[in-house]
Amino acid sequence: MIFLILQIAGILIPVGGIFALIRDKRRGDNMLLLALTDMACIIMNSGYYLMMRSESSIESLAALKMAYLGNAAFYVTFILFMLSYMNMIIPKPLMWLWVIFEGVLVGIFWNDDLREKYFAVYKFESMAGSLVESAKPKILFIVRYAILGAIIFAGLIYVSVKMFQTSQVIQRLNLARLCSAQFIVAISLAVQLLTRPPYNILPIISSLSILAVILSVIADEFFGISDSGNEWAFQQMEDAFILTDINYGFVSANRRAMDMFPELEDKHPGEKLSDELTAMFNAAETNWKIGRRFYEKKVTAIVRGYRTVGYGVLLDDDTDQVERASLLANYNTELENEVALKTAHIQNVQDSIITGLAKVVESRDNSTGGHIERTSLIIRTFSSALVENAVELGITRQFVRNLIKAAPMHDIGKIGVDDFILRKPGNFTDEEYNMMKSHSAKGAAMLGTVLSEVDDEDFVNIAINVAHYHHERWDGKGYPKGLSGEEIPIEARIMALADVLDALLSKRYYKEAFSFEKAIGIIADGLGTQFDPIIGRIFVENSDDFRRLYENIS
């Protein structure tokens, strides 16, 4: 009865291992070989269980064939698992020769005529109510088990040496578990071969041999943080890397990381990292300066199944790239500043030349002294009200700045008018008046040429329009084009108000200066005929600002 219970246990142990591997959801050669080893254990133990429960020799032989198939499969997959886990390379021809040899032996046992080459005597005997095999092995049987024993014993020695050589505690524990599994299998082989007990203990012993490995997998240690993390870390060997468990306990680090953080040299597995290193793992920043060098931090979570079991941090030395970027940024900043200074200087020179030309023109006109400066001040004073009403007027702050800059150029076309007309103290003839009116078109053409190299297209257009159309009227009776209403560019409509206000407040050869109240009244009366009614209304509403301006000028 006890042997039946043991056979059932021999079946349940690898079944539990299969479920543990399925639940773990990991992939890879090692996991596949471990799963196949479990399945082979199930087949082998099931065969011996059925043999013990059989009632005839025929049933026993059929069950035993199943058990021998599982036996061969177990040793093949277990040894392949051991070789794979230890990264041991065996010549493929030799490996295939051994696998074929195991397959041939299974075929011999399954064939009734050939079985005598494996056993000299083979029969079943009843013992404690169960059938058990009774056989006298031949040399082929002994050779097979001697080969298996030699392979497992050699592997045991190799794994033991590696276990004592490794400095990683987790890796040493894993190798110790593999050693225990190999030791159990080696002892069971020796007992079975040398003593030939009535009950075959190999199936249950085989299940026990992988129990330690299965328990380690369930505990997530056999292929734990160090093993799974190394695959990721070793691919980045040129960079510093540190591996921790889920609680930021130390697991492993490469030499470069230990050089950067000497405290890692004395860390034991599981020992908590310093607050500095823990903060580095958790910080959102990816760029770090450590000492005099710059690093890009990359953190990876090491996940097993649905659980995070640890973390890895990779520090990619980015110093050269950061220094190159810094040099380039400094060069670009210096270049931009230099370009900005030169551009501003050129712009100031252009403005000075244009303003100077306008003043030269004004100096030739006996009747308009200071007109350019005063109209420019009117526009500058009016700018605050324009900005406040920018949405209603459909303009921007930049538009207002450009208008202030363009205002001194509104009469620049007078440079093309004869001095005789500009300096004439009396009334113009019709011909002379037409020549005087040509200054607006001439000014637009002149500015189109002078400002052709200026990059600010909006400013250029405003300056040309102010010079060209500041004598147009809202009712279409102005010059040079006779435009009306909103056909007149808004900058010219604004300039017209400033131009007329200063003309009314200034003494000319044909009139005395009007009082401020009268001048504003004339402009107010001209809203909707001479001037834009909306802009003119805003202009009149802010007349107190212009009054203070002229009081300061006087």
PDB file of C-alpha atoms in Angstrom, residues 55-323:
ATOM      1  CA  GLU A  55      -4.203  -8.034 -12.753  1.00  0.00           C
ATOM      2  CA  SER A  56      -2.334  -9.828 -15.526  1.00  0.00           C
ATOM      3  CA  SER A  57       1.100 -10.037 -17.065  1.00  0.00           C
ATOM      4  CA  ILE A  58      -0.202  -8.553 -20.318  1.00  0.00           C
ATOM      5  CA  GLU A  59      -1.557  -5.485 -18.526  1.00  0.00           C
ATOM      6  CA  SER A  60       1.638  -5.195 -16.493  1.00  0.00           C
ATOM      7  CA  LEU A  61       3.825  -5.349 -19.609  1.00  0.00           C
ATOM      8  CA  ALA A  62       1.769  -2.653 -21.355  1.00  0.00           C
ATOM      9  CA  ALA A  63       2.033  -0.403 -18.285  1.00  0.00           C
ATOM     10  CA  LEU A  64       5.755  -1.073 -18.011  1.00  0.00           C
ATOM     11  CA  LYS A  65       6.306  -0.093 -21.647  1.00  0.00           C
ATOM     12  CA  MET A  66       4.740   3.251 -20.768  1.00  0.00           C
ATOM     13  CA  ALA A  67       6.993   3.531 -17.712  1.00  0.00           C
ATOM     14  CA  TYR A  68      10.163   2.794 -19.717  1.00  0.00           C
ATOM     15  CA  LEU A  69       9.192   5.437 -22.293  1.00  0.00           C
ATOM     16  CA  GLY A  70       8.783   7.963 -19.475  1.00  0.00           C
ATOM     17  CA  ASN A  71      12.074   6.810 -17.925  1.00  0.00           C
ATOM     18  CA  ALA A  72      14.046   7.461 -21.114  1.00  0.00           C
ATOM     19  CA  ALA A  73      12.296  10.790 -21.696  1.00  0.00           C
ATOM     20  CA  PHE A  74      12.991  11.867 -18.100  1.00  0.00           C
ATOM     21  CA  TYR A  75      16.743  11.343 -18.294  1.00  0.00           C
ATOM     22  CA  VAL A  76      17.007  12.978 -21.724  1.00  0.00           C
ATOM     23  CA  THR A  77      15.079  16.112 -20.728  1.00  0.00           C
ATOM     24  CA  PHE A  78      16.591  16.349 -17.230  1.00  0.00           C
ATOM     25  CA  ILE A  79      20.150  16.170 -18.528  1.00  0.00           C
ATOM     26  CA  LEU A  80      19.359  18.620 -21.359  1.00  0.00           C
ATOM     27  CA  PHE A  81      17.860  20.984 -18.776  1.00  0.00           C
ATOM     28  CA  MET A  82      21.007  20.722 -16.659  1.00  0.00           C
ATOM     29  CA  LEU A  83      23.243  21.453 -19.687  1.00  0.00           C
ATOM     30  CA  SER A  84      21.065  24.386 -20.802  1.00  0.00           C
ATOM     31  CA  TYR A  85      20.909  26.009 -17.388  1.00  0.00           C
ATOM     32  CA  MET A  86      24.694  25.755 -16.982  1.00  0.00           C
ATOM     33  CA  ASN A  87      25.295  26.998 -20.554  1.00  0.00           C
ATOM     34  CA  MET A  88      27.348  23.865 -21.250  1.00  0.00           C
ATOM     35  CA  ILE A  89      27.966  23.215 -24.930  1.00  0.00           C
ATOM     36  CA  ILE A  90      27.944  19.550 -26.043  1.00  0.00           C
ATOM     37  CA  PRO A  91      28.717  18.613 -29.667  1.00  0.00           C
ATOM     38  CA  LYS A  92      25.393  18.079 -31.408  1.00  0.00           C
ATOM     39  CA  PRO A  93      26.402  14.782 -33.086  1.00  0.00           C
ATOM     40  CA  LEU A  94      27.286  13.342 -29.661  1.00  0.00           C
ATOM     41  CA  MET A  95      24.042  14.603 -28.147  1.00  0.00           C
ATOM     42  CA  TRP A  96      21.909  13.187 -30.976  1.00  0.00           C
ATOM     43  CA  LEU A  97      23.806   9.879 -30.761  1.00  0.00           C
ATOM     44  CA  TRP A  98      22.860   9.595 -27.090  1.00  0.00           C
ATOM     45  CA  VAL A  99      19.214  10.550 -27.714  1.00  0.00           C
ATOM     46  CA  ILE A 100      19.002   7.948 -30.518  1.00  0.00           C
ATOM     47  CA  PHE A 101      20.615   5.378 -28.223  1.00  0.00           C
ATOM     48  CA  GLU A 102      17.887   5.987 -25.597  1.00  0.00           C
ATOM     49  CA  GLY A 103      15.220   5.718 -28.292  1.00  0.00           C
ATOM     50  CA  VAL A 104      16.639   2.447 -29.581  1.00  0.00           C
ATOM     51  CA  LEU A 105      16.636   0.964 -26.075  1.00  0.00           C
ATOM     52  CA  VAL A 106      12.971   1.909 -25.639  1.00  0.00           C
ATOM     53  CA  GLY A 107      12.228   0.247 -28.975  1.00  0.00           C
ATOM     54  CA  ILE A 108      14.061  -2.904 -27.900  1.00  0.00           C
ATOM     55  CA  PHE A 109      12.067  -3.105 -24.682  1.00  0.00           C
ATOM     56  CA  TRP A 110       8.774  -2.553 -26.516  1.00  0.00           C
ATOM     57  CA  ASN A 111       9.536  -5.401 -28.968  1.00  0.00           C
ATOM     58  CA  ASP A 112       8.752  -8.815 -27.508  1.00  0.00           C
ATOM     59  CA  ASP A 113      11.346 -10.543 -29.714  1.00  0.00           C
ATOM     60  CA  LEU A 114      14.156  -8.125 -28.925  1.00  0.00           C
ATOM     61  CA  ARG A 115      13.547  -7.676 -25.203  1.00  0.00           C
ATOM     62  CA  GLU A 116      15.828 -10.627 -24.411  1.00  0.00           C
ATOM     63  CA  LYS A 117      18.778  -8.508 -25.589  1.00  0.00           C
ATOM     64  CA  TYR A 118      18.030  -6.174 -22.686  1.00  0.00           C
ATOM     65  CA  PHE A 119      17.122  -8.762 -20.019  1.00  0.00           C
ATOM     66  CA  ALA A 120      18.213 -12.378 -19.732  1.00  0.00           C
ATOM     67  CA  VAL A 121      15.146 -13.241 -17.671  1.00  0.00           C
ATOM     68  CA  TYR A 122      12.023 -11.074 -17.494  1.00  0.00           C
ATOM     69  CA  LYS A 123       8.814 -11.912 -15.634  1.00  0.00           C
ATOM     70  CA  PHE A 124       6.231 -10.503 -13.190  1.00  0.00           C
ATOM     71  CA  GLU A 125       5.752 -11.638  -9.629  1.00  0.00           C
ATOM     72  CA  SER A 126       3.015 -10.919  -7.120  1.00  0.00           C
ATOM     73  CA  MET A 127       4.121  -9.089  -3.982  1.00  0.00           C
ATOM     74  CA  ALA A 128       1.783  -7.695  -1.324  1.00  0.00           C
ATOM     75  CA  GLY A 129      -1.136  -7.859  -3.731  1.00  0.00           C
ATOM     76  CA  SER A 130       0.668  -6.065  -6.571  1.00  0.00           C
ATOM     77  CA  LEU A 131       2.554  -7.225  -9.629  1.00  0.00           C
ATOM     78  CA  VAL A 132       6.208  -6.235  -9.771  1.00  0.00           C
ATOM     79  CA  GLU A 133       8.809  -6.880 -12.431  1.00  0.00           C
ATOM     80  CA  SER A 134      11.508  -9.464 -11.878  1.00  0.00           C
ATOM     81  CA  ALA A 135      14.333  -9.268 -14.391  1.00  0.00           C
ATOM     82  CA  LYS A 136      17.973 -10.211 -14.804  1.00  0.00           C
ATOM     83  CA  PRO A 137      19.645  -7.400 -16.759  1.00  0.00           C
ATOM     84  CA  LYS A 138      22.121  -7.969 -19.566  1.00  0.00           C
ATOM     85  CA  ILE A 139      25.170  -5.915 -20.422  1.00  0.00           C
ATOM     86  CA  LEU A 140      23.127  -3.445 -22.538  1.00  0.00           C
ATOM     87  CA  PHE A 141      21.058  -2.523 -19.486  1.00  0.00           C
ATOM     88  CA  ILE A 142      24.188  -2.071 -17.361  1.00  0.00           C
ATOM     89  CA  VAL A 143      25.925   0.030 -20.043  1.00  0.00           C
ATOM     90  CA  ARG A 144      22.901   2.300 -20.359  1.00  0.00           C
ATOM     91  CA  TYR A 145      22.707   3.024 -16.639  1.00  0.00           C
ATOM     92  CA  ALA A 146      26.486   3.391 -16.408  1.00  0.00           C
ATOM     93  CA  ILE A 147      26.361   6.085 -19.109  1.00  0.00           C
ATOM     94  CA  LEU A 148      23.539   7.866 -17.333  1.00  0.00           C
ATOM     95  CA  GLY A 149      25.364   7.655 -14.009  1.00  0.00           C
ATOM     96  CA  ALA A 150      28.580   9.000 -15.542  1.00  0.00           C
ATOM     97  CA  ILE A 151      26.776  11.950 -17.147  1.00  0.00           C
ATOM     98  CA  ILE A 152      24.906  12.871 -13.983  1.00  0.00           C
ATOM     99  CA  PHE A 153      27.961  12.387 -11.757  1.00  0.00           C
ATOM    100  CA  ALA A 154      30.100  14.585 -14.059  1.00  0.00           C
ATOM    101  CA  GLY A 155      27.364  17.209 -14.048  1.00  0.00           C
ATOM    102  CA  LEU A 156      27.201  17.033 -10.262  1.00  0.00           C
ATOM    103  CA  ILE A 157      30.916  17.758  -9.990  1.00  0.00           C
ATOM    104  CA  TYR A 158      30.740  20.598 -12.528  1.00  0.00           C
ATOM    105  CA  VAL A 159      27.765  22.281 -10.843  1.00  0.00           C
ATOM    106  CA  SER A 160      29.379  21.886  -7.402  1.00  0.00           C
ATOM    107  CA  VAL A 161      32.530  23.632  -8.603  1.00  0.00           C
ATOM    108  CA  LYS A 162      30.495  26.467 -10.131  1.00  0.00           C
ATOM    109  CA  MET A 163      28.477  26.767  -6.936  1.00  0.00           C
ATOM    110  CA  PHE A 164      31.597  27.443  -4.867  1.00  0.00           C
ATOM    111  CA  GLN A 165      33.060  29.786  -7.483  1.00  0.00           C
ATOM    112  CA  THR A 166      30.115  32.167  -7.786  1.00  0.00           C
ATOM    113  CA  SER A 167      29.957  35.220  -5.525  1.00  0.00           C
ATOM    114  CA  GLN A 168      26.220  35.804  -5.945  1.00  0.00           C
ATOM    115  CA  VAL A 169      24.234  34.329  -3.094  1.00  0.00           C
ATOM    116  CA  ILE A 170      21.045  33.834  -5.117  1.00  0.00           C
ATOM    117  CA  GLN A 171      22.948  32.096  -7.901  1.00  0.00           C
ATOM    118  CA  ARG A 172      24.697  29.884  -5.340  1.00  0.00           C
ATOM    119  CA  LEU A 173      21.344  28.851  -3.865  1.00  0.00           C
ATOM    120  CA  ASN A 174      20.026  27.960  -7.305  1.00  0.00           C
ATOM    121  CA  LEU A 175      23.097  25.839  -8.075  1.00  0.00           C
ATOM    122  CA  ALA A 176      22.745  24.153  -4.694  1.00  0.00           C
ATOM    123  CA  ARG A 177      19.192  23.126  -5.604  1.00  0.00           C
ATOM    124  CA  LEU A 178      20.395  21.756  -8.929  1.00  0.00           C
ATOM    125  CA  CYS A 179      23.165  19.858  -7.111  1.00  0.00           C
ATOM    126  CA  SER A 180      20.627  18.313  -4.746  1.00  0.00           C
ATOM    127  CA  ALA A 181      18.482  17.189  -7.675  1.00  0.00           C
ATOM    128  CA  GLN A 182      21.491  15.629  -9.415  1.00  0.00           C
ATOM    129  CA  PHE A 183      22.665  13.993  -6.192  1.00  0.00           C
ATOM    130  CA  ILE A 184      19.257  12.376  -5.582  1.00  0.00           C
ATOM    131  CA  VAL A 185      19.163  11.010  -9.146  1.00  0.00           C
ATOM    132  CA  ALA A 186      22.755   9.730  -8.909  1.00  0.00           C
ATOM    133  CA  ILE A 187      22.084   7.917  -5.598  1.00  0.00           C
ATOM    134  CA  SER A 188      18.854   6.367  -6.906  1.00  0.00           C
ATOM    135  CA  LEU A 189      20.654   5.140 -10.009  1.00  0.00           C
ATOM    136  CA  ALA A 190      23.354   3.536  -7.885  1.00  0.00           C
ATOM    137  CA  VAL A 191      20.817   1.874  -5.583  1.00  0.00           C
ATOM    138  CA  GLN A 192      18.723   0.578  -8.486  1.00  0.00           C
ATOM    139  CA  LEU A 193      21.748  -0.742 -10.385  1.00  0.00           C
ATOM    140  CA  LEU A 194      23.623  -2.305  -7.473  1.00  0.00           C
ATOM    141  CA  THR A 195      20.867  -3.663  -5.228  1.00  0.00           C
ATOM    142  CA  ARG A 196      17.958  -4.256  -7.653  1.00  0.00           C
ATOM    143  CA  PRO A 197      15.227  -3.776  -4.953  1.00  0.00           C
ATOM    144  CA  PRO A 198      11.878  -5.546  -5.607  1.00  0.00           C
ATOM    145  CA  TYR A 199      10.143  -2.226  -6.011  1.00  0.00           C
ATOM    146  CA  ASN A 200      11.629   0.212  -8.593  1.00  0.00           C
ATOM    147  CA  ILE A 201      12.324   3.397  -6.621  1.00  0.00           C
ATOM    148  CA  LEU A 202      13.552   5.404  -9.631  1.00  0.00           C
ATOM    149  CA  PRO A 203      10.162   6.920 -10.605  1.00  0.00           C
ATOM    150  CA  ILE A 204       9.374   8.425  -7.208  1.00  0.00           C
ATOM    151  CA  ILE A 205      13.020   9.447  -6.680  1.00  0.00           C
ATOM    152  CA  SER A 206      12.957  11.174 -10.083  1.00  0.00           C
ATOM    153  CA  SER A 207       9.928  13.205  -8.995  1.00  0.00           C
ATOM    154  CA  LEU A 208      11.651  14.153  -5.753  1.00  0.00           C
ATOM    155  CA  SER A 209      14.771  15.192  -7.669  1.00  0.00           C
ATOM    156  CA  ILE A 210      12.953  17.981  -9.433  1.00  0.00           C
ATOM    157  CA  LEU A 211      10.860  18.940  -6.402  1.00  0.00           C
ATOM    158  CA  ALA A 212      13.512  21.417  -5.215  1.00  0.00           C
ATOM    159  CA  VAL A 213      13.630  23.022  -8.646  1.00  0.00           C
ATOM    160  CA  ILE A 214       9.818  23.230  -8.821  1.00  0.00           C
ATOM    161  CA  LEU A 215       9.624  24.786  -5.358  1.00  0.00           C
ATOM    162  CA  SER A 216      12.237  27.341  -6.394  1.00  0.00           C
ATOM    163  CA  VAL A 217      10.237  28.233  -9.490  1.00  0.00           C
ATOM    164  CA  ILE A 218       7.078  28.641  -7.387  1.00  0.00           C
ATOM    165  CA  ALA A 219       9.028  30.903  -5.026  1.00  0.00           C
ATOM    166  CA  ASP A 220      10.285  32.800  -8.117  1.00  0.00           C
ATOM    167  CA  GLU A 221      13.908  32.241  -7.196  1.00  0.00           C
ATOM    168  CA  PHE A 222      15.358  29.663  -9.550  1.00  0.00           C
ATOM    169  CA  PHE A 223      14.933  32.009 -12.490  1.00  0.00           C
ATOM    170  CA  GLY A 224      14.851  34.991 -10.162  1.00  0.00           C
ATOM    171  CA  ILE A 225      15.856  38.606 -10.326  1.00  0.00           C
ATOM    172  CA  SER A 226      19.547  38.048 -10.931  1.00  0.00           C
ATOM    173  CA  ASP A 227      19.110  35.476 -13.709  1.00  0.00           C
ATOM    174  CA  SER A 228      16.359  37.309 -15.568  1.00  0.00           C
ATOM    175  CA  GLY A 229      17.972  40.713 -15.068  1.00  0.00           C
ATOM    176  CA  ASN A 230      21.378  39.622 -16.301  1.00  0.00           C
ATOM    177  CA  GLU A 231      20.028  38.963 -19.777  1.00  0.00           C
ATOM    178  CA  TRP A 232      18.971  42.612 -19.974  1.00  0.00           C
ATOM    179  CA  ALA A 233      22.015  43.995 -18.184  1.00  0.00           C
ATOM    180  CA  PHE A 234      24.710  42.024 -19.976  1.00  0.00           C
ATOM    181  CA  GLN A 235      23.496  43.379 -23.305  1.00  0.00           C
ATOM    182  CA  GLN A 236      24.506  46.816 -22.018  1.00  0.00           C
ATOM    183  CA  MET A 237      27.915  45.893 -20.646  1.00  0.00           C
ATOM    184  CA  GLU A 238      29.490  49.149 -21.855  1.00  0.00           C
ATOM    185  CA  ASP A 239      27.256  51.066 -19.454  1.00  0.00           C
ATOM    186  CA  ALA A 240      26.855  50.999 -15.693  1.00  0.00           C
ATOM    187  CA  PHE A 241      23.925  48.949 -14.418  1.00  0.00           C
ATOM    188  CA  ILE A 242      22.464  48.103 -11.009  1.00  0.00           C
ATOM    189  CA  LEU A 243      19.845  45.451 -10.238  1.00  0.00           C
ATOM    190  CA  THR A 244      17.601  45.489  -7.156  1.00  0.00           C
ATOM    191  CA  ASP A 245      14.693  43.514  -5.789  1.00  0.00           C
ATOM    192  CA  ILE A 246      11.180  44.952  -5.441  1.00  0.00           C
ATOM    193  CA  ASN A 247      12.152  46.722  -2.196  1.00  0.00           C
ATOM    194  CA  TYR A 248      15.342  48.228  -3.677  1.00  0.00           C
ATOM    195  CA  GLY A 249      17.497  45.663  -1.960  1.00  0.00           C
ATOM    196  CA  PHE A 250      20.833  45.107  -3.697  1.00  0.00           C
ATOM    197  CA  VAL A 251      20.991  42.178  -6.152  1.00  0.00           C
ATOM    198  CA  SER A 252      23.830  42.819  -8.591  1.00  0.00           C
ATOM    199  CA  ALA A 253      25.932  45.512 -10.278  1.00  0.00           C
ATOM    200  CA  ASN A 254      28.673  45.543 -12.873  1.00  0.00           C
ATOM    201  CA  ARG A 255      32.174  46.848 -12.342  1.00  0.00           C
ATOM    202  CA  ARG A 256      31.511  50.260 -13.869  1.00  0.00           C
ATOM    203  CA  ALA A 257      28.573  50.831 -11.521  1.00  0.00           C
ATOM    204  CA  MET A 258      30.721  49.857  -8.532  1.00  0.00           C
ATOM    205  CA  ASP A 259      33.417  52.287  -9.645  1.00  0.00           C
ATOM    206  CA  MET A 260      30.806  55.053  -9.796  1.00  0.00           C
ATOM    207  CA  PHE A 261      29.205  54.079  -6.462  1.00  0.00           C
ATOM    208  CA  PRO A 262      31.893  52.504  -4.207  1.00  0.00           C
ATOM    209  CA  GLU A 263      29.269  51.708  -1.564  1.00  0.00           C
ATOM    210  CA  LEU A 264      28.048  48.853  -3.802  1.00  0.00           C
ATOM    211  CA  GLU A 265      31.324  46.989  -3.232  1.00  0.00           C
ATOM    212  CA  ASP A 266      30.288  46.137   0.337  1.00  0.00           C
ATOM    213  CA  LYS A 267      26.581  45.564  -0.293  1.00  0.00           C
ATOM    214  CA  HIS A 268      25.198  42.125   0.496  1.00  0.00           C
ATOM    215  CA  PRO A 269      22.300  40.665  -1.529  1.00  0.00           C
ATOM    216  CA  GLY A 270      19.038  42.059  -0.215  1.00  0.00           C
ATOM    217  CA  GLU A 271      20.712  44.937   1.638  1.00  0.00           C
ATOM    218  CA  LYS A 272      18.869  48.235   1.132  1.00  0.00           C
ATOM    219  CA  LEU A 273      20.422  50.741  -1.248  1.00  0.00           C
ATOM    220  CA  SER A 274      21.361  54.182   0.022  1.00  0.00           C
ATOM    221  CA  ASP A 275      18.782  56.970  -0.097  1.00  0.00           C
ATOM    222  CA  GLU A 276      20.762  58.590  -2.923  1.00  0.00           C
ATOM    223  CA  LEU A 277      20.561  55.517  -5.169  1.00  0.00           C
ATOM    224  CA  THR A 278      16.937  54.809  -4.272  1.00  0.00           C
ATOM    225  CA  ALA A 279      16.061  58.396  -5.178  1.00  0.00           C
ATOM    226  CA  MET A 280      17.828  57.956  -8.514  1.00  0.00           C
ATOM    227  CA  PHE A 281      15.689  54.880  -9.270  1.00  0.00           C
ATOM    228  CA  ASN A 282      12.470  56.771  -8.469  1.00  0.00           C
ATOM    229  CA  ALA A 283      13.262  60.215  -9.898  1.00  0.00           C
ATOM    230  CA  ALA A 284      11.435  61.321 -13.027  1.00  0.00           C
ATOM    231  CA  GLU A 285      14.566  63.034 -14.369  1.00  0.00           C
ATOM    232  CA  THR A 286      16.403  61.043 -17.001  1.00  0.00           C
ATOM    233  CA  ASN A 287      19.553  63.178 -17.207  1.00  0.00           C
ATOM    234  CA  TRP A 288      21.982  63.000 -14.275  1.00  0.00           C
ATOM    235  CA  LYS A 289      25.347  64.547 -13.539  1.00  0.00           C
ATOM    236  CA  ILE A 290      27.563  62.298 -11.435  1.00  0.00           C
ATOM    237  CA  GLY A 291      30.947  63.785 -10.671  1.00  0.00           C
ATOM    238  CA  ARG A 292      32.046  65.587 -13.819  1.00  0.00           C
ATOM    239  CA  ARG A 293      30.197  63.342 -16.248  1.00  0.00           C
ATOM    240  CA  PHE A 294      26.653  63.299 -17.585  1.00  0.00           C
ATOM    241  CA  TYR A 295      24.468  60.204 -17.814  1.00  0.00           C
ATOM    242  CA  GLU A 296      21.107  59.285 -19.300  1.00  0.00           C
ATOM    243  CA  LYS A 297      19.186  57.127 -16.835  1.00  0.00           C
ATOM    244  CA  LYS A 298      17.024  54.240 -18.059  1.00  0.00           C
ATOM    245  CA  VAL A 299      14.981  52.265 -15.529  1.00  0.00           C
ATOM    246  CA  THR A 300      13.384  48.919 -16.364  1.00  0.00           C
ATOM    247  CA  ALA A 301      10.969  46.905 -14.255  1.00  0.00           C
ATOM    248  CA  ILE A 302      11.784  43.190 -14.140  1.00  0.00           C
ATOM    249  CA  VAL A 303       8.430  41.435 -14.445  1.00  0.00           C
ATOM    250  CA  ARG A 304       7.674  37.772 -13.887  1.00  0.00           C
ATOM    251  CA  GLY A 305       4.192  36.705 -14.865  1.00  0.00           C
ATOM    252  CA  TYR A 306       2.032  39.571 -13.680  1.00  0.00           C
ATOM    253  CA  ARG A 307       4.348  40.626 -10.852  1.00  0.00           C
ATOM    254  CA  THR A 308       7.171  43.127 -10.730  1.00  0.00           C
ATOM    255  CA  VAL A 309      10.017  41.376  -8.917  1.00  0.00           C
ATOM    256  CA  GLY A 310      12.785  43.931  -9.227  1.00  0.00           C
ATOM    257  CA  TYR A 311      14.254  46.920 -11.016  1.00  0.00           C
ATOM    258  CA  GLY A 312      17.277  47.635 -13.159  1.00  0.00           C
ATOM    259  CA  VAL A 313      18.850  51.037 -13.761  1.00  0.00           C
ATOM    260  CA  LEU A 314      21.168  51.664 -16.699  1.00  0.00           C
ATOM    261  CA  LEU A 315      23.413  54.744 -16.749  1.00  0.00           C
ATOM    262  CA  ASP A 316      24.413  55.595 -20.309  1.00  0.00           C
ATOM    263  CA  ASP A 317      27.463  57.894 -20.372  1.00  0.00           C
ATOM    264  CA  ASP A 318      26.244  60.895 -22.369  1.00  0.00           C
ATOM    265  CA  THR A 319      29.067  63.291 -21.500  1.00  0.00           C
ATOM    266  CA  ASP A 320      30.490  63.749 -24.995  1.00  0.00           C
ATOM    267  CA  GLN A 321      27.096  64.429 -26.508  1.00  0.00           C
ATOM    268  CA  VAL A 322      26.119  66.860 -23.740  1.00  0.00           C
ATOM    269  CA  GLU A 323      29.387  68.767 -24.117  1.00  0.00           C
TER     270      GLU A 323
END
